[in-house]
Amino acid sequence: MDKKYISSVVKREARPRSKRLRELGASGSSGSSGSVISGGDTIVASGSAALETDVTSNAAKTGHIETGQVLVKGMTFTQFVKALLFRPVPATLDGCLSTANDVEYGSTKGNITYTATRNGNGAMTKAYYDNDEKNKLEFSAENNGVQTAVRNLTGNYTQNETYKATVVYAESADKSIPETTLNNTISVNVRRKWFAGVVDAVPTTGAQVRALGSSGFYTGAGSYKFSVGRWKTIVICIPEGTVNELTLTAYPGNFIEDAGVCSGPAPISVEGANGSTAKDYSMWVIRTDGTNDADTFTFKTS
């Protein structure tokens, strides 16, 4: 007797993947929006989540979020991450003087190089100097957010000077940085010099005074030092005030009080740098009979 086998196949109806996802995600939370897209075995979520209410941080400072900072309702996830990890950096302005900030009377003026860096701001909208928008500062084209300008100064220094530059940047595209006004101020102090050194003969001209071995900016009453080699006669010249004490490292006495070796003050006219206007200096002379060892002098003025 032949046996017969009966096989049966149960066919299940396939449900579209997107339909299953819709059923699973039918109850999305309010406060988020977006869609889920299915393609084969890949699921991609698009859209952005947002805060449903204001949130005030009561934690210790976290990233750039301060304690007590309010994260406002509607802030997106991207905005939250930026608030946490990114602090907007505003523009900067720096100035560099080609000479020192302390110069001798009569010195030639140099120039100032300004470097403006945009960082997170919008474009530069104004640039001028000395508080007058008519005095335009011409900056170079922007290169990686940086622009430079050079202000050439003319003439010679005869008094203290202050140079000011102003640059204005627009607010950032996302308005996280407001319009920014930057100021850079550079001051130059103009001073006469003191002169001192060993001599064979006492100076009689300003040029001879300027040729002395040591000098420095005279800043008023204070203490000044200079070193000498072996010596018999030295002179000290200052543009104002009086020398009331002169000592050596190896000699505790005050030469100024020793009338046997010290004379002065005597007046002598000394020019500024580059042959500029002379000023009456006071000169002290220290003479000894023998030759003395090298040493360091300290003189104090008032």
Tab-separated table of C-alpha atoms in Angstrom:
chain	number	residue	atom	x	y	z
A	1	MET	CA	0.000	0.000	0.000
A	2	ASP	CA	1.517	3.338	-1.015
A	3	LYS	CA	1.929	5.962	1.652
A	4	LYS	CA	1.016	9.545	0.879
A	5	TYR	CA	2.612	12.490	2.583
A	6	ILE	CA	0.816	15.729	2.904
A	7	SER	CA	2.850	18.920	3.479
A	8	SER	CA	1.412	22.241	4.288
A	9	VAL	CA	2.892	25.757	4.188
A	10	VAL	CA	1.582	28.482	6.379
A	11	LYS	CA	2.085	31.833	4.672
A	12	ARG	CA	2.463	34.804	6.986
A	13	GLU	CA	1.587	38.186	5.715
A	14	ALA	CA	4.556	40.520	5.806
A	15	ARG	CA	3.924	43.824	7.451
A	16	PRO	CA	5.844	46.790	6.094
A	17	ARG	CA	8.794	47.738	8.276
A	18	SER	CA	7.763	51.361	8.247
A	19	LYS	CA	4.302	50.404	9.561
A	20	ARG	CA	5.827	48.566	12.503
A	21	LEU	CA	8.013	51.561	13.275
A	22	ARG	CA	5.011	53.866	13.088
A	23	GLU	CA	3.141	51.672	15.532
A	24	LEU	CA	6.104	51.501	17.881
A	25	GLY	CA	6.719	55.230	17.729
A	26	ALA	CA	3.121	56.380	17.716
A	27	SER	CA	3.385	57.842	21.201
A	28	GLY	CA	6.366	60.205	20.854
A	29	SER	CA	6.982	62.690	23.661
A	30	SER	CA	5.891	66.262	23.250
A	31	GLY	CA	8.917	68.533	23.138
A	32	SER	CA	10.649	66.605	20.378
A	33	SER	CA	10.028	66.573	16.715
A	34	GLY	CA	11.367	64.560	13.818
A	35	SER	CA	10.834	61.466	11.738
A	36	VAL	CA	12.207	57.971	11.408
A	37	ILE	CA	13.235	56.808	7.974
A	38	SER	CA	13.685	53.102	7.190
A	39	GLY	CA	15.805	51.862	4.356
A	40	GLY	CA	16.624	48.171	4.347
A	41	ASP	CA	18.331	47.421	7.632
A	42	THR	CA	19.220	51.089	8.256
A	43	ILE	CA	17.223	53.378	10.504
A	44	VAL	CA	17.992	57.103	10.470
A	45	ALA	CA	16.463	59.568	12.898
A	46	SER	CA	16.202	63.174	11.801
A	47	GLY	CA	15.058	66.315	13.592
A	48	SER	CA	16.011	67.931	16.905
A	49	ALA	CA	15.011	67.661	20.532
A	50	ALA	CA	14.273	70.787	22.556
A	51	LEU	CA	13.845	71.636	26.233
A	52	GLU	CA	10.189	71.598	27.278
A	53	THR	CA	10.777	74.099	30.091
A	54	ASP	CA	13.415	76.425	31.468
A	55	VAL	CA	16.146	74.556	33.354
A	56	THR	CA	18.244	76.316	35.997
A	57	SER	CA	21.560	74.618	36.695
A	58	ASN	CA	22.149	73.925	40.397
A	59	ALA	CA	25.264	71.839	39.793
A	60	ALA	CA	28.829	73.016	40.137
A	61	LYS	CA	30.115	74.694	36.994
A	62	THR	CA	29.978	72.144	34.196
A	63	GLY	CA	31.957	72.994	31.102
A	64	HIS	CA	30.933	76.575	30.330
A	65	ILE	CA	27.560	76.256	32.081
A	66	GLU	CA	27.703	78.215	35.325
A	67	THR	CA	25.838	77.390	38.521
A	68	GLY	CA	22.527	79.240	38.346
A	69	GLN	CA	22.630	79.621	34.572
A	70	VAL	CA	19.211	79.242	32.943
A	71	LEU	CA	18.878	76.995	29.914
A	72	VAL	CA	15.779	78.383	28.275
A	73	LYS	CA	12.750	76.501	27.030
A	74	GLY	CA	13.096	75.645	23.361
A	75	MET	CA	16.901	75.285	23.481
A	76	THR	CA	17.867	72.606	20.984
A	77	PHE	CA	20.321	69.807	21.633
A	78	THR	CA	22.880	71.528	19.415
A	79	GLN	CA	22.497	74.763	21.351
A	80	PHE	CA	22.890	72.874	24.623
A	81	VAL	CA	26.124	71.218	23.498
A	82	LYS	CA	27.486	74.581	22.343
A	83	ALA	CA	26.575	76.157	25.690
A	84	LEU	CA	28.367	73.310	27.458
A	85	LEU	CA	31.508	72.998	25.356
A	86	PHE	CA	31.943	76.226	23.413
A	87	ARG	CA	32.445	79.784	24.582
A	88	PRO	CA	32.203	82.466	21.902
A	89	VAL	CA	35.552	84.241	21.464
A	90	PRO	CA	35.288	87.937	20.601
A	91	ALA	CA	37.682	89.891	18.403
A	92	THR	CA	41.009	91.212	19.695
A	93	LEU	CA	43.272	94.156	18.839
A	94	ASP	CA	46.998	94.355	19.624
A	95	GLY	CA	49.516	97.099	18.929
A	96	CYS	CA	53.313	96.817	18.726
A	97	LEU	CA	55.566	99.892	18.824
A	98	SER	CA	58.767	99.628	16.765
A	99	THR	CA	60.732	101.612	19.375
A	100	ALA	CA	60.926	101.231	23.140
A	101	ASN	CA	58.250	102.789	25.332
A	102	ASP	CA	60.955	104.809	27.115
A	103	VAL	CA	62.995	106.948	24.707
A	104	GLU	CA	65.500	109.759	24.963
A	105	TYR	CA	64.466	113.318	24.207
A	106	GLY	CA	65.078	113.929	20.490
A	107	SER	CA	64.788	110.278	19.418
A	108	THR	CA	63.287	109.557	16.009
A	109	LYS	CA	59.739	108.232	16.074
A	110	GLY	CA	59.026	104.813	14.601
A	111	ASN	CA	55.767	103.073	13.722
A	112	ILE	CA	53.013	101.007	15.283
A	113	THR	CA	51.838	97.706	13.822
A	114	TYR	CA	48.274	96.762	14.727
A	115	THR	CA	47.000	93.187	14.530
A	116	ALA	CA	43.221	92.690	14.563
A	117	THR	CA	41.819	89.158	14.933
A	118	ARG	CA	38.115	88.673	14.184
A	119	ASN	CA	37.562	85.348	16.003
A	120	GLY	CA	33.772	84.883	16.439
A	121	ASN	CA	32.706	88.410	15.521
A	122	GLY	CA	31.283	89.608	12.253
A	123	ALA	CA	33.324	91.688	9.825
A	124	MET	CA	35.367	94.774	10.736
A	125	THR	CA	33.246	97.869	10.123
A	126	LYS	CA	35.450	100.750	11.353
A	127	ALA	CA	39.120	101.391	12.058
A	128	TYR	CA	40.635	104.729	13.059
A	129	TYR	CA	43.139	106.357	15.417
A	130	ASP	CA	43.312	109.106	18.044
A	131	ASN	CA	39.540	109.095	18.664
A	132	ASP	CA	38.772	110.610	15.265
A	133	GLU	CA	36.969	108.522	12.641
A	134	LYS	CA	38.477	110.769	9.973
A	135	ASN	CA	41.870	109.276	10.829
A	136	LYS	CA	41.401	106.009	8.969
A	137	LEU	CA	43.508	102.977	9.776
A	138	GLU	CA	43.977	101.003	6.574
A	139	PHE	CA	43.946	97.303	7.394
A	140	SER	CA	45.055	94.532	5.063
A	141	ALA	CA	42.662	91.995	3.590
A	142	GLU	CA	41.593	89.342	6.069
A	143	ASN	CA	43.716	86.197	6.184
A	144	ASN	CA	42.374	83.433	8.439
A	145	GLY	CA	40.537	86.075	10.424
A	146	VAL	CA	43.608	88.284	10.903
A	147	GLN	CA	44.224	91.785	9.522
A	148	THR	CA	47.160	94.143	10.049
A	149	ALA	CA	47.716	97.875	9.720
A	150	VAL	CA	50.802	100.064	10.146
A	151	ARG	CA	50.707	103.607	11.486
A	152	ASN	CA	53.868	105.523	10.606
A	153	LEU	CA	54.868	108.160	13.154
A	154	THR	CA	56.820	111.192	11.979
A	155	GLY	CA	59.259	113.567	13.655
A	156	ASN	CA	61.223	113.332	16.887
A	157	TYR	CA	60.119	112.876	20.470
A	158	THR	CA	60.124	116.055	22.540
A	159	GLN	CA	57.357	115.174	25.002
A	160	ASN	CA	55.408	112.172	26.256
A	161	GLU	CA	53.021	110.783	23.647
A	162	THR	CA	49.932	108.565	23.717
A	163	TYR	CA	48.651	106.749	20.631
A	164	LYS	CA	45.175	105.250	20.482
A	165	ALA	CA	43.595	102.980	17.875
A	166	THR	CA	39.936	101.929	17.647
A	167	VAL	CA	38.456	99.027	15.689
A	168	VAL	CA	34.764	98.080	15.514
A	169	TYR	CA	33.505	94.593	14.613
A	170	ALA	CA	29.932	93.640	13.754
A	171	GLU	CA	27.994	91.168	15.894
A	172	SER	CA	28.414	87.477	15.164
A	173	ALA	CA	26.083	85.743	12.727
A	174	ASP	CA	24.398	83.793	15.533
A	175	LYS	CA	24.214	86.953	17.702
A	176	SER	CA	26.146	85.271	20.515
A	177	ILE	CA	28.712	88.101	20.369
A	178	PRO	CA	27.420	91.682	20.154
A	179	GLU	CA	28.980	94.468	18.113
A	180	THR	CA	32.426	94.925	19.617
A	181	THR	CA	34.501	98.105	19.929
A	182	LEU	CA	38.191	97.527	20.657
A	183	ASN	CA	40.707	100.129	21.811
A	184	ASN	CA	44.480	99.889	21.946
A	185	THR	CA	46.534	102.531	23.755
A	186	ILE	CA	50.316	102.863	23.608
A	187	SER	CA	52.215	105.398	25.705
A	188	VAL	CA	55.748	106.672	25.112
A	189	ASN	CA	57.753	108.254	27.929
A	190	VAL	CA	60.299	110.835	26.759
A	191	ARG	CA	63.253	111.281	29.114
A	192	ARG	CA	66.618	112.978	29.362
A	193	LYS	CA	69.619	110.802	30.180
A	194	TRP	CA	72.161	110.915	32.981
A	195	PHE	CA	75.832	110.462	32.077
A	196	ALA	CA	78.826	109.313	34.116
A	197	GLY	CA	82.279	107.848	33.638
A	198	VAL	CA	86.048	108.016	33.932
A	199	VAL	CA	87.801	111.014	32.350
A	200	ASP	CA	91.322	112.296	31.852
A	201	ALA	CA	90.005	115.856	31.603
A	202	VAL	CA	86.774	117.354	32.895
A	203	PRO	CA	84.215	117.750	30.050
A	204	THR	CA	83.566	121.255	28.774
A	205	THR	CA	81.022	120.469	26.027
A	206	GLY	CA	77.774	118.573	25.755
A	207	ALA	CA	79.332	116.203	23.213
A	208	GLN	CA	82.030	115.250	25.718
A	209	VAL	CA	79.379	114.572	28.346
A	210	ARG	CA	77.428	112.369	25.950
A	211	ALA	CA	80.630	110.422	25.232
A	212	LEU	CA	81.019	109.326	28.857
A	213	GLY	CA	81.112	105.568	29.396
A	214	SER	CA	77.811	105.115	31.240
A	215	SER	CA	74.328	106.562	30.823
A	216	GLY	CA	70.689	105.786	31.459
A	217	PHE	CA	67.264	107.341	31.546
A	218	TYR	CA	66.882	109.858	34.336
A	219	THR	CA	63.510	109.201	35.958
A	220	GLY	CA	63.775	111.659	38.833
A	221	ALA	CA	64.821	111.258	42.436
A	222	GLY	CA	66.208	107.791	43.026
A	223	SER	CA	69.236	105.524	42.951
A	224	TYR	CA	71.489	104.930	39.917
A	225	LYS	CA	74.514	102.690	39.351
A	226	PHE	CA	77.448	102.548	36.947
A	227	SER	CA	80.663	100.541	36.787
A	228	VAL	CA	84.165	101.825	36.019
A	229	GLY	CA	87.606	100.399	35.396
A	230	ARG	CA	90.702	101.725	37.146
A	231	TRP	CA	90.213	105.437	37.705
A	232	LYS	CA	91.524	108.683	39.136
A	233	THR	CA	88.786	111.115	38.031
A	234	ILE	CA	85.113	110.517	37.373
A	235	VAL	CA	82.243	112.862	36.542
A	236	ILE	CA	78.477	112.558	36.990
A	237	CYS	CA	75.987	114.698	35.048
A	238	ILE	CA	72.224	114.806	35.651
A	239	PRO	CA	69.520	116.893	33.931
A	240	GLU	CA	67.717	117.950	37.114
A	241	GLY	CA	67.817	117.563	40.882
A	242	THR	CA	70.946	117.109	42.965
A	243	VAL	CA	73.322	114.259	43.807
A	244	ASN	CA	73.345	113.930	47.596
A	245	GLU	CA	75.154	110.614	47.965
A	246	LEU	CA	77.891	108.831	46.030
A	247	THR	CA	79.346	105.545	47.272
A	248	LEU	CA	81.552	102.706	46.076
A	249	THR	CA	81.089	99.026	46.764
A	250	ALA	CA	84.544	98.945	48.411
A	251	TYR	CA	84.283	102.329	50.153
A	252	PRO	CA	81.580	103.042	52.751
A	253	GLY	CA	81.941	106.827	52.782
A	254	ASN	CA	79.931	109.416	50.859
A	255	PHE	CA	82.177	111.107	48.287
A	256	ILE	CA	79.762	114.038	47.938
A	257	GLU	CA	80.453	115.041	51.543
A	258	ASP	CA	84.237	114.914	51.043
A	259	ALA	CA	85.216	118.380	49.834
A	260	GLY	CA	88.784	117.167	49.378
A	261	VAL	CA	87.856	114.992	46.401
A	262	CYS	CA	84.412	116.220	45.264
A	263	SER	CA	83.514	119.449	43.504
A	264	GLY	CA	80.238	120.610	42.037
A	265	PRO	CA	77.646	120.963	40.938
A	266	ALA	CA	78.787	122.940	37.913
A	267	PRO	CA	76.418	123.796	35.039
A	268	ILE	CA	76.977	122.356	31.580
A	269	SER	CA	74.687	122.346	28.530
A	270	VAL	CA	73.937	118.915	27.034
A	271	GLU	CA	71.984	118.217	23.851
A	272	GLY	CA	69.358	115.525	23.522
A	273	ALA	CA	69.485	112.714	20.953
A	274	ASN	CA	70.153	113.669	17.316
A	275	GLY	CA	71.496	117.076	18.334
A	276	SER	CA	68.117	118.136	19.700
A	277	THR	CA	67.523	121.052	22.055
A	278	ALA	CA	70.107	121.267	24.831
A	279	LYS	CA	69.316	121.378	28.532
A	280	ASP	CA	71.365	122.699	31.434
A	281	TYR	CA	72.790	119.766	33.383
A	282	SER	CA	74.547	119.690	36.754
A	283	MET	CA	78.002	118.071	36.895
A	284	TRP	CA	79.928	116.647	39.857
A	285	VAL	CA	83.646	115.819	39.648
A	286	ILE	CA	85.469	113.300	41.882
A	287	ARG	CA	89.322	113.541	41.781
A	288	THR	CA	91.825	111.408	43.652
A	289	ASP	CA	95.627	111.552	43.745
A	290	GLY	CA	96.183	107.871	43.095
A	291	THR	CA	94.704	105.315	40.730
A	292	ASN	CA	91.828	103.315	42.147
A	293	ASP	CA	90.684	99.783	41.377
A	294	ALA	CA	87.691	99.008	39.214
A	295	ASP	CA	84.430	99.214	41.116
A	296	THR	CA	80.737	100.073	40.948
A	297	PHE	CA	79.439	103.498	41.932
A	298	THR	CA	75.977	104.186	43.299
A	299	PHE	CA	74.666	107.734	43.324
A	300	LYS	CA	71.418	108.901	44.852
A	301	THR	CA	69.527	111.993	43.776
A	302	SER	CA	66.779	114.135	45.192
